[in-house]
Amino acid sequence: MNHLIDLHPEVKEALENNKPVIALESTIISHGMPYPQNVEMATTVENIIREGGAVPATIAIMDGRIKVGLDEESLEKLGNSEGVAKVSRRDLAEVIATKRIGATTVASTMICAEMAGIKFFVTGGIGGVHRGVEETMDISADLDELGKTDVAVICAGAKSILDLDRTMEYLETKGVPVIGYQTEVLPAFFTRTSDIKLNTVTETTDEIASIIKAKHDLGLEGGVVIANPIPEEDELNKDYIDGIVQEAVKEAEENGIGGKDSTPFLLGKIVEKTEGKSLEANIKLVYNNAKVGSQIAVDYFNK
Ligand code: PSU
Ligand code: MN
């Protein structure tokens, strides 16, 4: 184990006894949702994973260490402090060296999970190729990480703040399997569908576990995306949310928002403009991913 990693005792015990462990990111807490809903979401997700028979490991950077598994106090600190750094692959060394508080994105959570020996990771949505990429070159480091780091990421697709077609092309180039769970098309986060057909469609979590197992047996590098649509009863109206996303993207442009600030700005604007409806949907889809993700992990460990 890397000497910069601190494993929470619950996580350590699970890893030593070959029990399913699920990594969780912390940027969704610090930069993806407002306080106090963010902390409540983080705590509930952990409980859903425990009920599903796996052990949750929320990952963050504190005191110059990679924390794998957080206590209540640390979750609260992440969710309710000013100046928490958003840590992607690029930022990991700096935030460790300067001992700042850092929240891990999908990319850096994958890195830390792999270092700790964790194979599964539940979140809301992955980063991707941004709209207007021709001008900005804004492509999330999450996509390259998925191309090289061996962790299975369970999400609800990607938000339509992104260029979903190009995001899928990029993942194909990087050799990342995108597996639909009970869906033939890529889910678009707030909505269950998009017009992008998936190459791999599954009906059961056991099928997904088998695919991941085969990938491991082959020794193929890189991650896997499992795309799990938001539950029907929590889905937002497509035209409604598309309109709001368009406004948010326009405001980001007008305000010259770029780099790592782009995604948090858009997420915040969407919550504001939907008067919290998007937040509610976001929380529900994460819970659903936690349920399906722990089932996949349990099925995998039963193989
Ligand atoms: N998408 C969401 N919610 C989020 C994020 C993305 O719907 O909270 C966060 C994740 O941590 C993701 C990161 O890894 O934003 C991507 O940021 P960027 O686009 O700057 O790579
Ligand atoms: Mn970016």
Tab-separated table of C-alpha atoms and ligand atoms in Angstrom:
chain	number	residue	atom	x	y	z
A	1	MET	CA	0.000	0.000	0.000
A	2	ASN	CA	1.254	3.507	-0.824
A	3	HIS	CA	2.535	5.155	2.369
A	4	LEU	CA	0.470	8.326	1.736
A	5	ILE	CA	-2.808	6.400	2.066
A	6	ASP	CA	-4.804	6.239	5.320
A	7	LEU	CA	-7.388	3.460	5.212
A	8	HIS	CA	-10.415	3.796	7.476
A	9	PRO	CA	-10.533	0.691	9.758
A	10	GLU	CA	-13.842	-0.484	8.218
A	11	VAL	CA	-12.288	-0.278	4.739
A	12	LYS	CA	-9.058	-1.925	5.826
A	13	GLU	CA	-10.927	-4.847	7.335
A	14	ALA	CA	-12.998	-5.303	4.171
A	15	LEU	CA	-10.005	-5.184	1.831
A	16	GLU	CA	-8.023	-7.636	3.955
A	17	ASN	CA	-10.910	-10.086	3.956
A	18	ASN	CA	-11.656	-9.740	0.256
A	19	LYS	CA	-15.073	-8.154	0.769
A	20	PRO	CA	-16.622	-5.731	-1.739
A	21	VAL	CA	-15.600	-2.104	-1.222
A	22	ILE	CA	-17.043	0.851	-3.139
A	23	ALA	CA	-15.131	4.088	-3.611
A	24	LEU	CA	-17.017	7.400	-3.547
A	25	GLU	CA	-15.729	10.749	-4.789
A	26	SER	CA	-15.777	13.976	-2.797
A	27	THR	CA	-15.972	16.720	-5.458
A	28	ILE	CA	-19.654	15.872	-5.775
A	29	ILE	CA	-19.876	16.871	-2.080
A	30	SER	CA	-17.712	20.021	-2.108
A	31	HIS	CA	-18.374	21.385	-5.595
A	32	GLY	CA	-21.342	19.444	-6.949
A	33	MET	CA	-24.080	20.144	-4.396
A	34	PRO	CA	-24.908	22.849	-1.830
A	35	TYR	CA	-24.656	22.414	1.946
A	36	PRO	CA	-26.320	20.775	3.879
A	37	GLN	CA	-27.905	18.505	1.242
A	38	ASN	CA	-24.401	17.453	0.130
A	39	VAL	CA	-23.459	15.995	3.520
A	40	GLU	CA	-26.819	14.336	3.949
A	41	MET	CA	-26.445	12.785	0.485
A	42	ALA	CA	-22.919	11.553	1.293
A	43	THR	CA	-24.050	9.907	4.525
A	44	THR	CA	-27.124	8.285	2.990
A	45	VAL	CA	-25.118	6.920	0.036
A	46	GLU	CA	-22.733	5.251	2.455
A	47	ASN	CA	-25.663	3.641	4.265
A	48	ILE	CA	-27.251	2.399	1.038
A	49	ILE	CA	-23.952	0.741	0.132
A	50	ARG	CA	-23.740	-0.943	3.541
A	51	GLU	CA	-27.338	-2.164	3.187
A	52	GLY	CA	-26.340	-3.533	-0.214
A	53	GLY	CA	-23.651	-5.686	1.384
A	54	ALA	CA	-20.558	-3.623	0.512
A	55	VAL	CA	-18.325	-1.203	2.407
A	56	PRO	CA	-18.259	2.490	1.353
A	57	ALA	CA	-14.963	4.381	1.053
A	58	THR	CA	-15.374	8.096	0.451
A	59	ILE	CA	-12.039	9.491	-0.716
A	60	ALA	CA	-10.543	12.938	-0.021
A	61	ILE	CA	-7.196	14.647	0.626
A	62	MET	CA	-6.523	15.934	4.149
A	63	ASP	CA	-3.358	16.769	6.108
A	64	GLY	CA	-1.128	15.710	3.238
A	65	ARG	CA	-2.675	12.235	3.149
A	66	ILE	CA	-5.088	10.336	0.929
A	67	LYS	CA	-8.020	9.422	3.146
A	68	VAL	CA	-9.849	6.307	1.982
A	69	GLY	CA	-13.014	6.153	4.070
A	70	LEU	CA	-14.078	9.258	6.009
A	71	ASP	CA	-15.628	9.761	9.424
A	72	GLU	CA	-18.615	12.025	10.045
A	73	GLU	CA	-16.498	15.004	11.041
A	74	SER	CA	-14.407	14.870	7.850
A	75	LEU	CA	-17.541	14.626	5.679
A	76	GLU	CA	-18.942	17.698	7.393
A	77	LYS	CA	-15.653	19.571	6.890
A	78	LEU	CA	-15.607	18.736	3.184
A	79	GLY	CA	-19.194	19.767	2.694
A	80	ASN	CA	-19.139	22.959	4.724
A	81	SER	CA	-15.712	24.649	4.368
A	82	GLU	CA	-14.493	27.478	2.190
A	83	GLY	CA	-11.557	26.846	-0.093
A	84	VAL	CA	-11.703	23.083	-0.514
A	85	ALA	CA	-9.541	22.362	-3.569
A	86	LYS	CA	-11.014	20.477	-6.511
A	87	VAL	CA	-8.392	17.806	-7.105
A	88	SER	CA	-8.057	16.103	-10.451
A	89	ARG	CA	-4.977	14.060	-11.540
A	90	ARG	CA	-3.036	17.275	-12.194
A	91	ASP	CA	-3.616	18.633	-8.669
A	92	LEU	CA	-3.035	15.527	-6.566
A	93	ALA	CA	0.678	16.003	-5.797
A	94	GLU	CA	0.342	19.712	-5.064
A	95	VAL	CA	-2.582	19.365	-2.656
A	96	ILE	CA	-0.822	16.520	-0.819
A	97	ALA	CA	2.427	18.516	-0.574
A	98	THR	CA	0.750	21.710	0.656
A	99	LYS	CA	-1.522	19.789	3.064
A	100	ARG	CA	-4.680	21.534	1.840
A	101	ILE	CA	-8.134	20.001	2.003
A	102	GLY	CA	-8.886	18.502	-1.368
A	103	ALA	CA	-11.962	16.902	-2.874
A	104	THR	CA	-11.315	14.215	-5.450
A	105	THR	CA	-12.953	14.169	-8.888
A	106	VAL	CA	-13.790	11.012	-10.813
A	107	ALA	CA	-10.240	10.970	-12.225
A	108	SER	CA	-8.384	11.308	-8.921
A	109	THR	CA	-10.837	9.076	-7.043
A	110	MET	CA	-10.047	6.371	-9.605
A	111	ILE	CA	-6.313	6.850	-9.029
A	112	CYS	CA	-6.660	6.621	-5.236
A	113	ALA	CA	-9.088	3.694	-5.437
A	114	GLU	CA	-6.722	1.715	-7.645
A	115	MET	CA	-3.825	2.461	-5.284
A	116	ALA	CA	-5.913	1.155	-2.380
A	117	GLY	CA	-7.056	-1.956	-4.274
A	118	ILE	CA	-10.688	-0.887	-4.706
A	119	LYS	CA	-12.340	-2.030	-7.936
A	120	PHE	CA	-15.718	-0.257	-7.866
A	121	PHE	CA	-16.718	3.381	-7.661
A	122	VAL	CA	-20.179	4.922	-7.459
A	123	THR	CA	-20.938	8.516	-8.429
A	124	GLY	CA	-23.546	10.699	-10.156
A	125	GLY	CA	-22.088	11.617	-13.503
A	126	ILE	CA	-18.649	11.545	-15.119
A	127	GLY	CA	-16.936	14.534	-16.694
A	128	GLY	CA	-16.604	14.560	-20.475
A	129	VAL	CA	-16.069	16.573	-23.610
A	130	HIS	CA	-17.630	19.992	-23.131
A	131	ARG	CA	-19.864	21.686	-25.639
A	132	GLY	CA	-17.811	24.163	-27.634
A	133	VAL	CA	-14.718	21.964	-27.376
A	134	GLU	CA	-13.650	23.196	-30.837
A	135	GLU	CA	-12.914	26.563	-29.220
A	136	THR	CA	-12.011	25.639	-25.652
A	137	MET	CA	-10.345	22.189	-25.839
A	138	ASP	CA	-12.221	21.462	-22.595
A	139	ILE	CA	-12.110	17.696	-22.152
A	140	SER	CA	-12.352	16.328	-18.619
A	141	ALA	CA	-9.338	14.437	-17.297
A	142	ASP	CA	-11.920	11.837	-16.199
A	143	LEU	CA	-11.965	10.445	-19.741
A	144	ASP	CA	-8.218	9.824	-19.994
A	145	GLU	CA	-8.258	8.302	-16.532
A	146	LEU	CA	-10.971	5.891	-17.638
A	147	GLY	CA	-8.613	4.933	-20.461
A	148	LYS	CA	-5.827	3.857	-18.132
A	149	THR	CA	-6.963	3.192	-14.567
A	150	ASP	CA	-8.693	-0.038	-13.695
A	151	VAL	CA	-11.811	0.913	-11.737
A	152	ALA	CA	-15.456	0.326	-12.703
A	153	VAL	CA	-17.463	3.547	-12.432
A	154	ILE	CA	-21.226	3.321	-11.886
A	155	CYS	CA	-22.967	6.536	-12.947
A	156	ALA	CA	-26.158	7.872	-14.542
A	157	GLY	CA	-24.409	8.734	-17.805
A	158	ALA	CA	-23.227	12.286	-18.294
A	159	LYS	CA	-24.974	15.621	-17.984
A	160	SER	CA	-26.147	17.395	-21.076
A	161	ILE	CA	-23.827	20.275	-20.109
A	162	LEU	CA	-21.476	18.046	-22.104
A	163	ASP	CA	-21.257	17.103	-25.751
A	164	LEU	CA	-22.450	13.527	-25.286
A	165	ASP	CA	-21.656	12.336	-28.822
A	166	ARG	CA	-18.065	13.493	-28.596
A	167	THR	CA	-17.749	12.144	-25.057
A	168	MET	CA	-18.728	8.697	-26.338
A	169	GLU	CA	-16.346	8.961	-29.314
A	170	TYR	CA	-13.520	9.839	-26.946
A	171	LEU	CA	-14.286	6.879	-24.679
A	172	GLU	CA	-14.334	4.588	-27.705
A	173	THR	CA	-10.927	5.874	-28.792
A	174	LYS	CA	-9.560	5.230	-25.299
A	175	GLY	CA	-10.998	1.716	-25.339
A	176	VAL	CA	-13.414	2.196	-22.465
A	177	PRO	CA	-16.434	-0.132	-22.359
A	178	VAL	CA	-19.685	1.720	-21.640
A	179	ILE	CA	-22.208	-0.787	-20.327
A	180	GLY	CA	-25.897	0.090	-20.229
A	181	TYR	CA	-27.809	-1.360	-17.281
A	182	GLN	CA	-31.367	-2.005	-18.441
A	183	THR	CA	-30.992	0.616	-21.146
A	184	GLU	CA	-30.115	0.505	-24.828
A	185	VAL	CA	-29.136	4.157	-24.993
A	186	LEU	CA	-26.812	6.350	-22.984
A	187	PRO	CA	-28.748	7.906	-20.108
A	188	ALA	CA	-28.315	11.690	-19.883
A	189	PHE	CA	-28.202	12.110	-16.116
A	190	PHE	CA	-31.446	14.031	-15.430
A	191	THR	CA	-33.240	12.049	-18.125
A	192	ARG	CA	-33.264	8.313	-18.779
A	193	THR	CA	-32.492	8.491	-22.469
A	194	SER	CA	-30.450	10.162	-25.169
A	195	ASP	CA	-30.250	9.340	-28.861
A	196	ILE	CA	-26.897	7.595	-28.428
A	197	LYS	CA	-27.142	3.820	-28.838
A	198	LEU	CA	-24.902	1.765	-26.583
A	199	ASN	CA	-22.740	-1.060	-27.782
A	200	THR	CA	-23.103	-3.140	-24.622
A	201	VAL	CA	-26.534	-3.648	-23.091
A	202	THR	CA	-27.208	-5.733	-19.966
A	203	GLU	CA	-30.295	-6.711	-18.000
A	204	THR	CA	-28.736	-7.957	-14.750
A	205	THR	CA	-25.969	-6.848	-12.406
A	206	ASP	CA	-24.565	-10.381	-12.648
A	207	GLU	CA	-23.945	-9.921	-16.382
A	208	ILE	CA	-22.064	-6.724	-15.625
A	209	ALA	CA	-19.995	-8.470	-12.959
A	210	SER	CA	-19.099	-11.166	-15.525
A	211	ILE	CA	-17.922	-8.592	-18.049
A	212	ILE	CA	-15.737	-6.884	-15.445
A	213	LYS	CA	-14.380	-10.247	-14.329
A	214	ALA	CA	-13.479	-11.156	-17.943
A	215	LYS	CA	-11.762	-7.800	-18.378
A	216	HIS	CA	-9.699	-8.437	-15.242
A	217	ASP	CA	-8.848	-11.970	-16.352
A	218	LEU	CA	-7.632	-10.544	-19.659
A	219	GLY	CA	-5.460	-8.015	-17.837
A	220	LEU	CA	-6.807	-5.164	-19.933
A	221	GLU	CA	-5.844	-1.745	-18.624
A	222	GLY	CA	-8.372	1.033	-18.067
A	223	GLY	CA	-11.764	1.428	-16.479
A	224	VAL	CA	-15.357	0.578	-17.290
A	225	VAL	CA	-18.380	2.875	-17.282
A	226	ILE	CA	-21.684	1.412	-16.127
A	227	ALA	CA	-24.518	3.663	-17.213
A	228	ASN	CA	-27.548	3.324	-14.956
A	229	PRO	CA	-30.544	5.528	-15.817
A	230	ILE	CA	-32.200	7.732	-13.189
A	231	PRO	CA	-35.387	6.045	-11.845
A	232	GLU	CA	-38.472	6.899	-13.885
A	233	GLU	CA	-40.227	8.657	-11.005
A	234	ASP	CA	-37.277	11.007	-10.453
A	235	GLU	CA	-36.592	11.906	-14.083
A	236	LEU	CA	-36.898	15.556	-15.175
A	237	ASN	CA	-38.699	16.707	-18.294
A	238	LYS	CA	-36.215	16.720	-21.177
A	239	ASP	CA	-37.260	19.998	-22.814
A	240	TYR	CA	-37.364	21.740	-19.446
A	241	ILE	CA	-33.874	20.671	-18.346
A	242	ASP	CA	-32.346	21.093	-21.822
A	243	GLY	CA	-33.546	24.698	-21.854
A	244	ILE	CA	-31.994	25.356	-18.470
A	245	VAL	CA	-28.711	23.700	-19.424
A	246	GLN	CA	-28.538	25.856	-22.537
A	247	GLU	CA	-29.001	29.017	-20.467
A	248	ALA	CA	-26.318	27.882	-18.019
A	249	VAL	CA	-23.816	27.106	-20.805
A	250	LYS	CA	-24.493	30.542	-22.304
A	251	GLU	CA	-23.903	32.268	-18.959
A	252	ALA	CA	-20.643	30.376	-18.474
A	253	GLU	CA	-19.476	31.645	-21.863
A	254	GLU	CA	-20.548	35.213	-21.134
A	255	ASN	CA	-18.719	35.173	-17.815
A	256	GLY	CA	-15.556	33.719	-19.323
A	257	ILE	CA	-15.702	30.653	-17.068
A	258	GLY	CA	-13.192	27.963	-18.040
A	259	GLY	CA	-10.824	25.291	-16.757
A	260	LYS	CA	-11.710	23.542	-13.538
A	261	ASP	CA	-14.368	26.150	-12.681
A	262	SER	CA	-16.508	25.265	-15.659
A	263	THR	CA	-18.287	22.138	-14.329
A	264	PRO	CA	-18.976	23.519	-10.790
A	265	PHE	CA	-20.288	26.791	-12.303
A	266	LEU	CA	-22.691	24.946	-14.584
A	267	LEU	CA	-23.871	22.601	-11.817
A	268	GLY	CA	-24.531	25.539	-9.487
A	269	LYS	CA	-26.423	27.505	-12.138
A	270	ILE	CA	-28.623	24.528	-12.921
A	271	VAL	CA	-29.556	24.059	-9.251
A	272	GLU	CA	-30.354	27.769	-9.015
A	273	LYS	CA	-32.440	27.877	-12.172
A	274	THR	CA	-34.436	24.743	-11.381
A	275	GLU	CA	-35.037	25.991	-7.830
A	276	GLY	CA	-33.588	22.797	-6.444
A	277	LYS	CA	-35.468	20.346	-8.700
A	278	SER	CA	-32.192	19.314	-10.341
A	279	LEU	CA	-30.600	18.802	-6.932
A	280	GLU	CA	-33.373	16.470	-5.878
A	281	ALA	CA	-33.019	14.448	-9.094
A	282	ASN	CA	-29.232	14.410	-8.700
A	283	ILE	CA	-29.476	13.014	-5.175
A	284	LYS	CA	-31.998	10.339	-6.187
A	285	LEU	CA	-29.875	9.103	-9.071
A	286	VAL	CA	-26.812	8.800	-6.851
A	287	TYR	CA	-28.837	6.662	-4.422
A	288	ASN	CA	-29.942	4.481	-7.296
A	289	ASN	CA	-26.333	4.124	-8.467
A	290	ALA	CA	-25.287	3.136	-4.943
A	291	LYS	CA	-27.916	0.392	-4.917
A	292	VAL	CA	-26.960	-1.000	-8.333
A	293	GLY	CA	-23.224	-0.487	-7.736
A	294	SER	CA	-23.169	-2.476	-4.519
A	295	GLN	CA	-25.126	-5.259	-6.209
A	296	ILE	CA	-22.559	-5.419	-9.042
A	297	ALA	CA	-19.697	-5.516	-6.527
A	298	VAL	CA	-21.374	-8.270	-4.479
A	299	ASP	CA	-22.022	-10.312	-7.656
A	300	TYR	CA	-18.386	-9.820	-8.699
A	301	PHE	CA	-17.048	-11.054	-5.373
A	302	ASN	CA	-19.334	-14.107	-5.567
A	303	LYS	CA	-17.713	-15.223	-8.843
B	1	PSU	N1	-20.706	15.899	-13.096
B	1	PSU	C1	-21.747	15.956	-12.234
B	1	PSU	N2	-21.513	16.221	-10.923
B	1	PSU	C2	-20.245	16.433	-10.447
B	1	PSU	C3	-19.146	16.340	-11.368
B	1	PSU	C4	-19.430	16.073	-12.674
B	1	PSU	O1	-22.877	15.779	-12.643
B	1	PSU	O2	-20.064	16.677	-9.237
B	1	PSU	C5	-17.744	16.513	-10.860
B	1	PSU	C6	-17.052	15.131	-10.735
B	1	PSU	O3	-16.182	15.178	-9.635
B	1	PSU	C7	-16.266	15.059	-12.017
B	1	PSU	C8	-15.833	16.479	-12.173
B	1	PSU	O4	-15.165	14.181	-11.948
B	1	PSU	O5	-16.972	17.244	-11.801
B	1	PSU	C9	-15.391	16.810	-13.578
B	1	PSU	O6	-14.836	18.070	-13.601
B	1	PSU	P1	-14.054	18.566	-14.918
B	1	PSU	O7	-15.124	18.690	-15.964
B	1	PSU	O8	-13.458	19.866	-14.518
B	1	PSU	O9	-13.033	17.505	-15.219
B	2	MN	MN	-12.395	20.822	-17.949
